[in-house]
Structure formats: structure tokens, C-alpha cells
């Protein structure tokens, strides 16, 4: 019996990997995209409908759940899988990113972060040990180390201070983490856009020994070119036999480019959030259904898509729902967008298996140019 999540590599195409991650709650074929279930809900979707899109693992947010309804409450009710009726694998973030982006009056010290809730102003403390304890209470399959998300841009000295703090916190997370079969602890590489810092961070985490390795602190405004440059410097420093996770990314072409650089796991609010603002990702590029050009269009959103929104409804109807602000609009578009992302990941997996990733990437990039909204 292994004490962690099992990861196997099935095929490779250049630096890209086709893998399989086996957790206590099921198997994830990689490269994989994780829909974001912030407050124990993938917004506008039933869990069974999320699974029907092809998603095999979802992400939960420690920060949101610790504030409401509270990690102890979820544990009393049988853990997060049961609480939200998602029987599959769950990865939780550590709370670090949301503390930086949402909380008020935060104070960062060596011990951890003291902050006030964005909901009611109540004071909380999040330390590496408390973050791990919360993620244990949630009962998630994959626990993320608690880190400081370095702001962008950051001078090299600031990025170094922040990265070194995150590495000391990672060691405390490892000490607090309780290994269980089918569960794992992932470390997070920081270091902003500085290659030497990224490589020192990766080396520190490898020395510590993690079940998987995430690249953090990207998709914060640095742009696709810089993000890919950081991946080119960082991913080769990560163990080949462990999963690689790019946090908070991204647009379809960001994902394709990162897969080509050896990333296996992704999460992003984009498909779900866009679904609530009438934006749809399609094989004909990104579409804004509020645009008048869709008002009388009887065609489906994406003729090649098998989701319920594309099988049963016209662009004209989806346009109407968006204009009338009917709740069904976000429901249908979220379903479609998650299906599009799941299909994109399945296409990437098949392309890697066939050794045809370069052609798949070129075709995806060409299709992205056709939409209402530029791909980058
Ligand atoms: Zn669809």
C-alpha cells in the first residue's frame, strides 16, 4: 500500500506528458483541468453535471470554506466529498492566494498571516500548520502547501524574501501533513519571473520531497510570454515522475502551451466565471453571446460539442437568456464551457498519445482566432 497518490506516465510527446493520477477517490487522466468549486459548489452546476462534462477532479478553496461554513463543521458532516456530494477526487488550495487577494488588514509574519474576513471583518490566523489541519478536516485527496503568493511585479530582493518564506512554510507544512493512502501533499514553486529563484525554490521542494509540484505565482498579470519563459526554466527542475500543476491557468492557449512544457494539472475560474458573463469557449473561438450577431442565429453554440446546451438550444436562445438575465443562461453556458475545457484536455491527451501535439496545438490556435474575443 502506497502512502501517497500514485502517478504513472503513459506516453510523452516532446516535454508533454500523458499520465494517470490515482487518488483515494478515483483516477484522474492527465493532462487534466480542475473546475473551481470555491465555496463547496462549482457555481451554477450540480456535481453530477460537472462529472458529466468529463471533469474528474475539482478544486476547493480553503480560505472560503474556513470562513463559511467552517472546516470543523464540514468535518462533523462527514468531510467535503459528502458535504457537497462530489464523490471524486478533490484538491484544495492552501488559502494563501485568497488571503492575499481577498482578506482585509492582513499582517504577514514568520508564524503565518493574521487577517480580517472579507465577509464580516472577523479576525483569523492562518499558519502553515492551520492550513494543513483545515485541509485534513475537509478530507481532500490533494493538499497544497501554504505559501505567500508573491505580488507581481516584484523586485528580485522582494521575490527572494517571499520565496524563502514560502520554502520555510513548505517545510512546516510537510511536518504537519499526515500521509494517508491515496492522498498527497503538493509543494508550490515560487520566485516570480526570476529563473535563479525559481530553480532554488524547486530544488528546496525536491529536497523536502513532495507528492506533486505546483508552479505558483503566475497568471497574475505577467502575460503569456513571461509565463511560458518561467515554465521553460522551472519545469525541467521538477521530478519527472511526479505530477506538475500550474495554478490558476488559464485560457485555452495558455493550457496548450503549458502542456507542451510538461504541465499535467490546471485550475482556473475562467470557464465557470465566463459562463456567468455570457462568454463561451468554442471550436470557433471565444464568443460573447450578448452580441447582436447571435440574436437570430438558429445554429448551436458549437456544432461539434456534445453538451446539453449545444444539443438542445440555439445561439439565438442563449442570446435571449443572456439579455433577459435568466438563471438558465449561466447554467447552460457553464455546462458548455466546462465541457469545452474537458474536451480540450481529452484532445491534448489523445494528441500526446499519437505524437501529434504540435499539429493539435496549431489547429487549436487557428480556431481561437475565429471568435468574437481575441485569444490573448
Ligand atoms: Zn456545448
mmCIF file of C-alpha atoms and ligand atoms in Angstrom:
data_model
loop_
_atom_site.group_PDB
_atom_site.id
_atom_site.type_symbol
_atom_site.label_atom_id
_atom_site.label_comp_id
_atom_site.label_asym_id
_atom_site.label_seq_id
_atom_site.Cartn_x
_atom_site.Cartn_y
_atom_site.Cartn_z
ATOM 1 C CA UNK A 1 0.000 0.000 0.000
ATOM 2 C CA UNK A 2 1.425 3.339 -1.002
ATOM 3 C CA UNK A 3 1.258 6.267 1.368
ATOM 4 C CA UNK A 4 0.602 8.837 -1.324
ATOM 5 C CA UNK A 5 -1.100 9.448 -4.652
ATOM 6 C CA UNK A 6 0.210 7.200 -7.423
ATOM 7 C CA UNK A 7 1.264 8.859 -10.676
ATOM 8 C CA UNK A 8 2.279 6.993 -13.813
ATOM 9 C CA UNK A 9 3.433 8.295 -17.185
ATOM 10 C CA UNK A 10 1.743 6.564 -20.125
ATOM 11 C CA UNK A 11 3.152 8.499 -23.096
ATOM 12 C CA UNK A 12 5.275 11.504 -23.969
ATOM 13 C CA UNK A 13 5.453 13.915 -26.893
ATOM 14 C CA UNK A 14 8.425 16.250 -26.506
ATOM 15 C CA UNK A 15 8.181 17.653 -22.981
ATOM 16 C CA UNK A 16 4.419 16.951 -22.835
ATOM 17 C CA UNK A 17 3.191 14.056 -20.716
ATOM 18 C CA UNK A 18 0.160 11.769 -20.816
ATOM 19 C CA UNK A 19 -0.261 10.492 -17.275
ATOM 20 C CA UNK A 20 -2.595 8.939 -14.730
ATOM 21 C CA UNK A 21 -3.050 10.096 -11.141
ATOM 22 C CA UNK A 22 -4.683 7.617 -8.756
ATOM 23 C CA UNK A 23 -6.206 9.082 -5.581
ATOM 24 C CA UNK A 24 -8.310 7.744 -2.740
ATOM 25 C CA UNK A 25 -11.468 8.967 -4.519
ATOM 26 C CA UNK A 26 -10.669 7.959 -8.069
ATOM 27 C CA UNK A 27 -8.416 8.256 -11.075
ATOM 28 C CA UNK A 28 -7.513 11.407 -12.999
ATOM 29 C CA UNK A 29 -6.289 11.116 -16.578
ATOM 30 C CA UNK A 30 -3.732 13.846 -17.246
ATOM 31 C CA UNK A 31 -3.265 16.465 -18.572
ATOM 32 C CA UNK A 32 -6.421 17.431 -16.658
ATOM 33 C CA UNK A 33 -8.376 20.583 -15.922
ATOM 34 C CA UNK A 34 -9.938 21.091 -12.470
ATOM 35 C CA UNK A 35 -13.167 23.140 -12.335
ATOM 36 C CA UNK A 36 -13.143 25.525 -9.388
ATOM 37 C CA UNK A 37 -15.637 24.779 -6.603
ATOM 38 C CA UNK A 38 -14.883 27.801 -4.443
ATOM 39 C CA UNK A 39 -17.476 27.533 -1.674
ATOM 40 C CA UNK A 40 -18.168 23.790 -1.918
ATOM 41 C CA UNK A 41 -20.007 24.404 -5.185
ATOM 42 C CA UNK A 42 -18.969 24.675 -8.824
ATOM 43 C CA UNK A 43 -21.169 27.713 -9.431
ATOM 44 C CA UNK A 44 -24.404 27.082 -11.372
ATOM 45 C CA UNK A 45 -23.689 23.327 -11.660
ATOM 46 C CA UNK A 46 -24.829 20.185 -9.872
ATOM 47 C CA UNK A 47 -21.846 17.945 -9.050
ATOM 48 C CA UNK A 48 -23.240 15.131 -11.215
ATOM 49 C CA UNK A 49 -23.452 17.558 -14.142
ATOM 50 C CA UNK A 50 -19.848 18.661 -13.534
ATOM 51 C CA UNK A 51 -18.810 15.000 -13.739
ATOM 52 C CA UNK A 52 -20.871 14.550 -16.931
ATOM 53 C CA UNK A 53 -18.797 17.247 -18.668
ATOM 54 C CA UNK A 54 -15.778 14.944 -18.302
ATOM 55 C CA UNK A 55 -14.145 16.648 -15.314
ATOM 56 C CA UNK A 56 -12.570 14.074 -12.957
ATOM 57 C CA UNK A 57 -11.233 16.316 -10.179
ATOM 58 C CA UNK A 58 -12.334 19.654 -8.748
ATOM 59 C CA UNK A 59 -10.645 22.358 -6.691
ATOM 60 C CA UNK A 60 -11.920 23.670 -3.348
ATOM 61 C CA UNK A 61 -10.846 26.860 -1.578
ATOM 62 C CA UNK A 62 -9.528 26.605 1.982
ATOM 63 C CA UNK A 63 -9.953 30.351 2.596
ATOM 64 C CA UNK A 64 -13.658 30.417 1.692
ATOM 65 C CA UNK A 65 -14.526 27.184 3.497
ATOM 66 C CA UNK A 66 -12.645 28.082 6.717
ATOM 67 C CA UNK A 67 -14.720 31.280 6.947
ATOM 68 C CA UNK A 68 -18.032 29.746 5.877
ATOM 69 C CA UNK A 69 -19.269 27.216 6.945
ATOM 70 C CA UNK A 70 -16.001 26.365 8.786
ATOM 71 C CA UNK A 71 -13.720 23.345 8.386
ATOM 72 C CA UNK A 72 -14.816 21.754 11.681
ATOM 73 C CA UNK A 73 -18.484 21.919 10.568
ATOM 74 C CA UNK A 74 -17.651 20.184 7.281
ATOM 75 C CA UNK A 75 -15.652 17.511 9.150
ATOM 76 C CA UNK A 76 -18.600 16.898 11.520
ATOM 77 C CA UNK A 77 -20.818 16.408 8.474
ATOM 78 C CA UNK A 78 -18.561 13.728 7.030
ATOM 79 C CA UNK A 79 -15.996 15.748 5.077
ATOM 80 C CA UNK A 80 -16.155 17.812 1.909
ATOM 81 C CA UNK A 81 -16.860 14.944 -0.529
ATOM 82 C CA UNK A 82 -20.042 14.033 1.314
ATOM 83 C CA UNK A 83 -20.988 17.625 2.225
ATOM 84 C CA UNK A 84 -21.079 18.742 -1.432
ATOM 85 C CA UNK A 85 -21.962 15.361 -2.964
ATOM 86 C CA UNK A 86 -18.811 15.137 -5.112
ATOM 87 C CA UNK A 87 -17.512 11.572 -4.734
ATOM 88 C CA UNK A 88 -14.468 12.113 -6.974
ATOM 89 C CA UNK A 89 -11.005 13.494 -6.237
ATOM 90 C CA UNK A 90 -10.710 16.968 -4.695
ATOM 91 C CA UNK A 91 -7.659 19.223 -4.495
ATOM 92 C CA UNK A 92 -7.776 22.128 -2.062
ATOM 93 C CA UNK A 93 -5.690 25.246 -2.326
ATOM 94 C CA UNK A 94 -3.974 26.348 0.878
ATOM 95 C CA UNK A 95 -5.714 29.686 1.409
ATOM 96 C CA UNK A 96 -2.542 31.642 0.692
ATOM 97 C CA UNK A 97 -3.699 33.164 -2.588
ATOM 98 C CA UNK A 98 -7.133 34.283 -1.304
ATOM 99 C CA UNK A 99 -5.670 35.741 1.894
ATOM 100 C CA UNK A 100 -3.548 37.965 -0.344
ATOM 101 C CA UNK A 101 -6.301 38.810 -2.829
ATOM 102 C CA UNK A 102 -9.487 38.999 -0.702
ATOM 103 C CA UNK A 103 -8.793 39.421 3.008
ATOM 104 C CA UNK A 104 -8.502 42.816 4.685
ATOM 105 C CA UNK A 105 -5.834 44.170 7.048
ATOM 106 C CA UNK A 106 -3.529 41.226 6.615
ATOM 107 C CA UNK A 107 -0.276 41.044 8.518
ATOM 108 C CA UNK A 108 2.365 38.582 7.373
ATOM 109 C CA UNK A 109 4.846 37.283 9.922
ATOM 110 C CA UNK A 110 7.167 34.296 10.126
ATOM 111 C CA UNK A 111 4.485 32.341 12.003
ATOM 112 C CA UNK A 112 1.740 32.975 9.448
ATOM 113 C CA UNK A 113 -0.857 35.521 8.344
ATOM 114 C CA UNK A 114 -3.342 37.390 10.549
ATOM 115 C CA UNK A 115 -6.236 38.849 8.574
ATOM 116 C CA UNK A 116 -9.817 40.040 8.698
ATOM 117 C CA UNK A 117 -12.551 38.165 6.823
ATOM 118 C CA UNK A 118 -13.886 39.871 3.696
ATOM 119 C CA UNK A 119 -17.341 38.618 4.788
ATOM 120 C CA UNK A 120 -17.783 40.047 8.294
ATOM 121 C CA UNK A 121 -14.457 41.585 9.367
ATOM 122 C CA UNK A 122 -13.789 38.853 11.950
ATOM 123 C CA UNK A 123 -10.100 38.203 12.704
ATOM 124 C CA UNK A 124 -8.424 34.927 11.735
ATOM 125 C CA UNK A 125 -4.940 33.457 11.734
ATOM 126 C CA UNK A 126 -3.712 31.156 9.001
ATOM 127 C CA UNK A 127 -0.413 29.391 9.596
ATOM 128 C CA UNK A 128 1.130 26.538 7.624
ATOM 129 C CA UNK A 129 0.006 24.151 10.387
ATOM 130 C CA UNK A 130 -3.561 25.506 10.467
ATOM 131 C CA UNK A 131 -3.859 25.393 6.670
ATOM 132 C CA UNK A 132 -2.845 21.723 6.665
ATOM 133 C CA UNK A 133 -5.214 20.992 9.588
ATOM 134 C CA UNK A 134 -8.107 22.609 7.679
ATOM 135 C CA UNK A 135 -7.346 20.593 4.549
ATOM 136 C CA UNK A 136 -7.250 17.408 6.697
ATOM 137 C CA UNK A 137 -10.637 18.342 8.172
ATOM 138 C CA UNK A 138 -12.035 18.817 4.655
ATOM 139 C CA UNK A 139 -10.696 15.351 3.816
ATOM 140 C CA UNK A 140 -9.385 16.317 0.378
ATOM 141 C CA UNK A 141 -7.259 13.979 -1.733
ATOM 142 C CA UNK A 142 -4.595 16.552 -2.569
ATOM 143 C CA UNK A 143 -3.413 19.114 -0.021
ATOM 144 C CA UNK A 144 -1.492 22.197 -1.142
ATOM 145 C CA UNK A 145 1.339 23.693 0.897
ATOM 146 C CA UNK A 146 0.608 27.121 2.423
ATOM 147 C CA UNK A 147 2.633 29.790 0.677
ATOM 148 C CA UNK A 148 2.870 33.517 0.248
ATOM 149 C CA UNK A 149 1.674 34.456 -3.223
ATOM 150 C CA UNK A 150 4.337 36.955 -4.323
ATOM 151 C CA UNK A 151 2.719 40.067 -5.834
ATOM 152 C CA UNK A 152 3.503 40.966 -9.438
ATOM 153 C CA UNK A 153 5.596 42.847 -10.279
ATOM 154 C CA UNK A 154 8.121 42.253 -7.501
ATOM 155 C CA UNK A 155 11.773 43.348 -7.370
ATOM 156 C CA UNK A 156 14.209 40.441 -7.159
ATOM 157 C CA UNK A 157 15.030 41.085 -3.483
ATOM 158 C CA UNK A 158 11.327 41.072 -2.570
ATOM 159 C CA UNK A 159 10.677 37.950 -4.664
ATOM 160 C CA UNK A 160 13.598 36.228 -2.920
ATOM 161 C CA UNK A 161 12.373 37.136 0.580
ATOM 162 C CA UNK A 162 8.881 35.921 -0.287
ATOM 163 C CA UNK A 163 10.092 32.682 -1.893
ATOM 164 C CA UNK A 164 12.362 31.870 1.059
ATOM 165 C CA UNK A 165 9.475 32.417 3.493
ATOM 166 C CA UNK A 166 7.304 30.090 1.376
ATOM 167 C CA UNK A 167 10.035 27.423 1.451
ATOM 168 C CA UNK A 168 10.281 27.616 5.268
ATOM 169 C CA UNK A 169 6.488 27.354 5.382
ATOM 170 C CA UNK A 170 6.593 24.370 2.997
ATOM 171 C CA UNK A 171 8.863 22.503 5.452
ATOM 172 C CA UNK A 172 6.369 23.251 8.267
ATOM 173 C CA UNK A 173 3.520 22.008 6.036
ATOM 174 C CA UNK A 174 5.390 18.762 5.380
ATOM 175 C CA UNK A 175 5.933 18.277 9.133
ATOM 176 C CA UNK A 176 2.219 18.930 9.846
ATOM 177 C CA UNK A 177 0.925 16.797 6.972
ATOM 178 C CA UNK A 178 -0.391 13.329 7.855
ATOM 179 C CA UNK A 179 0.277 10.858 4.996
ATOM 180 C CA UNK A 180 -2.640 8.584 4.135
ATOM 181 C CA UNK A 181 -3.039 6.110 1.259
ATOM 182 C CA UNK A 182 -4.331 7.832 -1.883
ATOM 183 C CA UNK A 183 -3.671 11.310 -0.511
ATOM 184 C CA UNK A 184 -0.828 13.661 -1.273
ATOM 185 C CA UNK A 185 0.868 16.938 -0.377
ATOM 186 C CA UNK A 186 1.971 19.195 -3.236
ATOM 187 C CA UNK A 187 4.660 21.860 -2.802
ATOM 188 C CA UNK A 188 4.484 25.193 -4.667
ATOM 189 C CA UNK A 189 7.444 26.682 -6.549
ATOM 190 C CA UNK A 190 7.644 30.475 -6.172
ATOM 191 C CA UNK A 191 10.243 33.044 -7.284
ATOM 192 C CA UNK A 192 8.259 35.390 -9.547
ATOM 193 C CA UNK A 193 9.867 35.814 -13.002
ATOM 194 C CA UNK A 194 13.451 35.218 -11.835
ATOM 195 C CA UNK A 195 14.903 31.930 -13.167
ATOM 196 C CA UNK A 196 17.532 31.573 -10.418
ATOM 197 C CA UNK A 197 14.885 31.986 -7.697
ATOM 198 C CA UNK A 198 12.523 29.527 -9.413
ATOM 199 C CA UNK A 199 15.310 26.941 -9.606
ATOM 200 C CA UNK A 200 16.297 27.434 -5.953
ATOM 201 C CA UNK A 201 12.648 27.074 -4.949
ATOM 202 C CA UNK A 202 12.223 23.898 -6.997
ATOM 203 C CA UNK A 203 15.433 22.443 -5.511
ATOM 204 C CA UNK A 204 14.243 23.215 -1.961
ATOM 205 C CA UNK A 205 10.929 21.426 -2.560
ATOM 206 C CA UNK A 206 12.595 18.422 -4.215
ATOM 207 C CA UNK A 207 14.910 18.189 -1.196
ATOM 208 C CA UNK A 208 11.832 18.266 1.049
ATOM 209 C CA UNK A 209 10.105 15.575 -1.036
ATOM 210 C CA UNK A 210 6.549 16.267 -2.194
ATOM 211 C CA UNK A 211 3.905 14.047 -3.817
ATOM 212 C CA UNK A 212 3.480 16.624 -6.588
ATOM 213 C CA UNK A 213 4.892 20.006 -7.584
ATOM 214 C CA UNK A 214 2.946 23.149 -8.418
ATOM 215 C CA UNK A 215 4.143 26.294 -10.136
ATOM 216 C CA UNK A 216 2.571 29.233 -8.287
ATOM 217 C CA UNK A 217 2.641 32.993 -8.614
ATOM 218 C CA UNK A 218 1.799 33.021 -12.334
ATOM 219 C CA UNK A 219 -1.311 34.243 -14.201
ATOM 220 C CA UNK A 220 -1.082 37.391 -12.064
ATOM 221 C CA UNK A 221 -0.553 39.835 -14.926
ATOM 222 C CA UNK A 222 2.867 38.795 -16.247
ATOM 223 C CA UNK A 223 1.473 37.790 -19.665
ATOM 224 C CA UNK A 224 1.662 34.552 -21.632
ATOM 225 C CA UNK A 225 5.197 35.061 -22.979
ATOM 226 C CA UNK A 226 6.717 35.583 -19.500
ATOM 227 C CA UNK A 227 4.636 32.736 -18.073
ATOM 228 C CA UNK A 228 5.949 30.325 -20.714
ATOM 229 C CA UNK A 229 9.510 31.588 -20.099
ATOM 230 C CA UNK A 230 9.137 30.792 -16.371
ATOM 231 C CA UNK A 231 7.827 27.320 -17.224
ATOM 232 C CA UNK A 232 10.757 26.728 -19.588
ATOM 233 C CA UNK A 233 13.104 27.468 -16.670
ATOM 234 C CA UNK A 234 11.137 25.734 -13.927
ATOM 235 C CA UNK A 235 9.511 22.526 -15.176
ATOM 236 C CA UNK A 236 12.828 20.809 -16.096
ATOM 237 C CA UNK A 237 13.854 21.256 -12.433
ATOM 238 C CA UNK A 238 10.844 19.220 -11.205
ATOM 239 C CA UNK A 239 10.916 15.432 -10.725
ATOM 240 C CA UNK A 240 9.751 13.696 -13.914
ATOM 241 C CA UNK A 241 7.843 11.000 -12.014
ATOM 242 C CA UNK A 242 5.582 13.374 -10.045
ATOM 243 C CA UNK A 243 2.602 15.439 -11.275
ATOM 244 C CA UNK A 244 3.221 19.073 -12.272
ATOM 245 C CA UNK A 245 0.421 21.574 -11.568
ATOM 246 C CA UNK A 246 0.206 25.116 -12.977
ATOM 247 C CA UNK A 247 -2.020 27.060 -10.569
ATOM 248 C CA UNK A 248 -4.743 29.433 -11.788
ATOM 249 C CA UNK A 249 -4.233 28.930 -15.557
ATOM 250 C CA UNK A 250 -5.926 29.700 -17.805
ATOM 251 C CA UNK A 251 -7.138 30.473 -21.323
ATOM 252 C CA UNK A 252 -7.222 27.545 -23.766
ATOM 253 C CA UNK A 253 -3.966 28.547 -25.495
ATOM 254 C CA UNK A 254 -2.233 29.089 -22.120
ATOM 255 C CA UNK A 255 -3.139 25.488 -21.273
ATOM 256 C CA UNK A 256 -1.979 24.115 -24.619
ATOM 257 C CA UNK A 257 1.364 25.937 -24.299
ATOM 258 C CA UNK A 258 1.852 24.784 -20.702
ATOM 259 C CA UNK A 259 1.063 21.157 -21.585
ATOM 260 C CA UNK A 260 3.748 21.394 -24.280
ATOM 261 C CA UNK A 261 6.119 22.451 -21.477
ATOM 262 C CA UNK A 262 5.342 19.469 -19.228
ATOM 263 C CA UNK A 263 2.392 20.607 -17.072
ATOM 264 C CA UNK A 264 -0.187 17.954 -16.063
ATOM 265 C CA UNK A 265 -2.812 19.760 -13.946
ATOM 266 C CA UNK A 266 -4.643 23.066 -14.260
ATOM 267 C CA UNK A 267 -7.350 25.027 -12.483
ATOM 268 C CA UNK A 268 -8.986 28.318 -13.405
ATOM 269 C CA UNK A 269 -12.229 30.178 -12.769
ATOM 270 C CA UNK A 270 -12.356 31.210 -16.434
ATOM 271 C CA UNK A 271 -14.812 28.623 -17.848
ATOM 272 C CA UNK A 272 -17.227 28.959 -14.914
ATOM 273 C CA UNK A 273 -16.929 32.737 -14.449
ATOM 274 C CA UNK A 274 -17.208 33.356 -18.197
ATOM 275 C CA UNK A 275 -20.326 31.200 -18.243
ATOM 276 C CA UNK A 276 -21.945 33.733 -15.904
ATOM 277 C CA UNK A 277 -20.994 36.676 -18.137
ATOM 278 C CA UNK A 278 -22.312 35.223 -21.422
ATOM 279 C CA UNK A 279 -18.865 34.234 -22.724
ATOM 280 C CA UNK A 280 -18.423 30.837 -24.301
ATOM 281 C CA UNK A 281 -15.312 28.956 -25.414
ATOM 282 C CA UNK A 282 -15.983 27.148 -28.684
ATOM 283 C CA UNK A 283 -14.172 25.392 -31.510
ATOM 284 C CA UNK A 284 -14.759 28.648 -33.396
ATOM 285 C CA UNK A 285 -13.046 30.797 -30.754
ATOM 286 C CA UNK A 286 -14.379 32.674 -27.748
ATOM 287 C CA UNK A 287 -17.883 34.019 -28.256
ATOM 288 C CA UNK A 288 -19.820 36.780 -26.487
ATOM 289 C CA UNK A 289 -23.464 35.733 -26.599
ATOM 290 C CA UNK A 290 -24.651 39.239 -25.755
ATOM 291 C CA UNK A 291 -23.501 40.345 -29.216
ATOM 292 C CA UNK A 292 -26.411 41.180 -31.554
ATOM 293 C CA UNK A 293 -24.980 38.930 -34.280
ATOM 294 C CA UNK A 294 -26.265 35.917 -32.321
ATOM 295 C CA UNK A 295 -29.842 37.267 -31.874
ATOM 296 C CA UNK A 296 -31.418 35.400 -34.805
ATOM 297 C CA UNK A 297 -28.836 32.604 -35.218
ATOM 298 C CA UNK A 298 -30.559 29.186 -35.157
ATOM 299 C CA UNK A 299 -27.266 27.256 -35.043
ATOM 300 C CA UNK A 300 -25.905 25.617 -31.902
ATOM 301 C CA UNK A 301 -23.141 27.372 -29.986
ATOM 302 C CA UNK A 302 -20.632 24.719 -31.113
ATOM 303 C CA UNK A 303 -21.777 22.118 -33.649
ATOM 304 C CA UNK A 304 -19.011 19.687 -32.595
ATOM 305 C CA UNK A 305 -19.885 19.858 -28.868
ATOM 306 C CA UNK A 306 -21.966 17.132 -27.218
ATOM 307 C CA UNK A 307 -23.131 19.141 -24.193
ATOM 308 C CA UNK A 308 -26.796 19.754 -23.417
ATOM 309 C CA UNK A 309 -26.569 23.457 -24.295
ATOM 310 C CA UNK A 310 -25.302 22.644 -27.787
ATOM 311 C CA UNK A 311 -27.595 19.686 -28.428
ATOM 312 C CA UNK A 312 -30.882 21.357 -27.439
ATOM 313 C CA UNK A 313 -30.565 25.140 -27.790
ATOM 314 C CA UNK A 314 -29.760 27.739 -30.439
ATOM 315 C CA UNK A 315 -27.373 30.678 -30.221
ATOM 316 C CA UNK A 316 -30.472 32.870 -30.531
ATOM 317 C CA UNK A 317 -31.993 31.308 -27.396
ATOM 318 C CA UNK A 318 -28.719 31.588 -25.435
ATOM 319 C CA UNK A 319 -28.502 35.243 -26.561
ATOM 320 C CA UNK A 320 -32.068 35.781 -25.337
ATOM 321 C CA UNK A 321 -31.306 34.185 -21.947
ATOM 322 C CA UNK A 322 -28.260 36.442 -21.550
ATOM 323 C CA UNK A 323 -30.218 39.584 -22.452
ATOM 324 C CA UNK A 324 -33.143 38.611 -20.190
ATOM 325 C CA UNK A 325 -30.696 37.662 -17.394
ATOM 326 C CA UNK A 326 -32.397 34.308 -16.904
ATOM 327 C CA UNK A 327 -30.639 31.940 -14.457
ATOM 328 C CA UNK A 328 -30.708 29.202 -17.097
ATOM 329 C CA UNK A 329 -28.222 31.208 -19.186
ATOM 330 C CA UNK A 330 -25.275 30.867 -16.763
ATOM 331 C CA UNK A 331 -26.249 27.231 -16.107
ATOM 332 C CA UNK A 332 -26.140 26.272 -19.795
ATOM 333 C CA UNK A 333 -23.013 28.285 -20.603
ATOM 334 C CA UNK A 334 -21.128 26.954 -17.563
ATOM 335 C CA UNK A 335 -22.021 23.418 -18.614
ATOM 336 C CA UNK A 336 -20.828 24.139 -22.146
ATOM 337 C CA UNK A 337 -17.604 25.847 -21.060
ATOM 338 C CA UNK A 338 -16.662 23.007 -18.694
ATOM 339 C CA UNK A 339 -17.391 20.531 -21.484
ATOM 340 C CA UNK A 340 -15.205 22.576 -23.852
ATOM 341 C CA UNK A 341 -12.321 22.510 -21.353
ATOM 342 C CA UNK A 342 -12.776 18.768 -20.696
ATOM 343 C CA UNK A 343 -12.827 18.103 -24.461
ATOM 344 C CA UNK A 344 -9.715 20.270 -24.899
ATOM 345 C CA UNK A 345 -7.901 18.189 -22.266
ATOM 346 C CA UNK A 346 -9.092 14.933 -23.881
ATOM 347 C CA UNK A 347 -7.844 16.229 -27.244
ATOM 348 C CA UNK A 348 -4.463 17.058 -25.703
ATOM 349 C CA UNK A 349 -4.219 13.586 -24.139
ATOM 350 C CA UNK A 350 -5.028 11.884 -27.452
ATOM 351 C CA UNK A 351 -2.594 14.123 -29.345
ATOM 352 C CA UNK A 352 0.235 13.244 -26.918
ATOM 353 C CA UNK A 353 -0.558 9.544 -27.308
ATOM 354 C CA UNK A 354 -0.400 9.868 -31.098
ATOM 355 C CA UNK A 355 2.730 12.041 -31.053
ATOM 356 C CA UNK A 356 0.678 14.750 -32.795
ATOM 357 C CA UNK A 357 0.690 17.516 -30.193
ATOM 358 C CA UNK A 358 2.300 20.177 -32.411
ATOM 359 C CA UNK A 359 -0.433 19.780 -35.049
ATOM 360 C CA UNK A 360 -3.174 19.802 -32.388
ATOM 361 C CA UNK A 361 -1.734 22.996 -30.888
ATOM 362 C CA UNK A 362 -1.572 24.704 -34.293
ATOM 363 C CA UNK A 363 -5.166 23.752 -35.090
ATOM 364 C CA UNK A 364 -6.415 24.964 -31.693
ATOM 365 C CA UNK A 365 -4.579 28.282 -32.127
ATOM 366 C CA UNK A 366 -6.071 28.783 -35.619
ATOM 367 C CA UNK A 367 -9.611 28.086 -34.361
ATOM 368 C CA UNK A 368 -9.168 30.511 -31.450
ATOM 369 C CA UNK A 369 -8.607 33.350 -33.944
ATOM 370 C CA UNK A 370 -12.164 32.993 -35.316
ATOM 371 C CA UNK A 371 -14.086 34.173 -32.234
ATOM 372 C CA UNK A 372 -15.613 37.456 -31.038
ATOM 373 C CA UNK A 373 -12.866 37.867 -28.431
ATOM 374 C CA UNK A 374 -9.126 37.634 -29.209
ATOM 375 C CA UNK A 375 -7.441 34.582 -27.636
ATOM 376 C CA UNK A 376 -4.761 36.562 -25.795
HETATM 377 ZN ZN1 LIG B 1 -21.566 22.678 -25.776
#
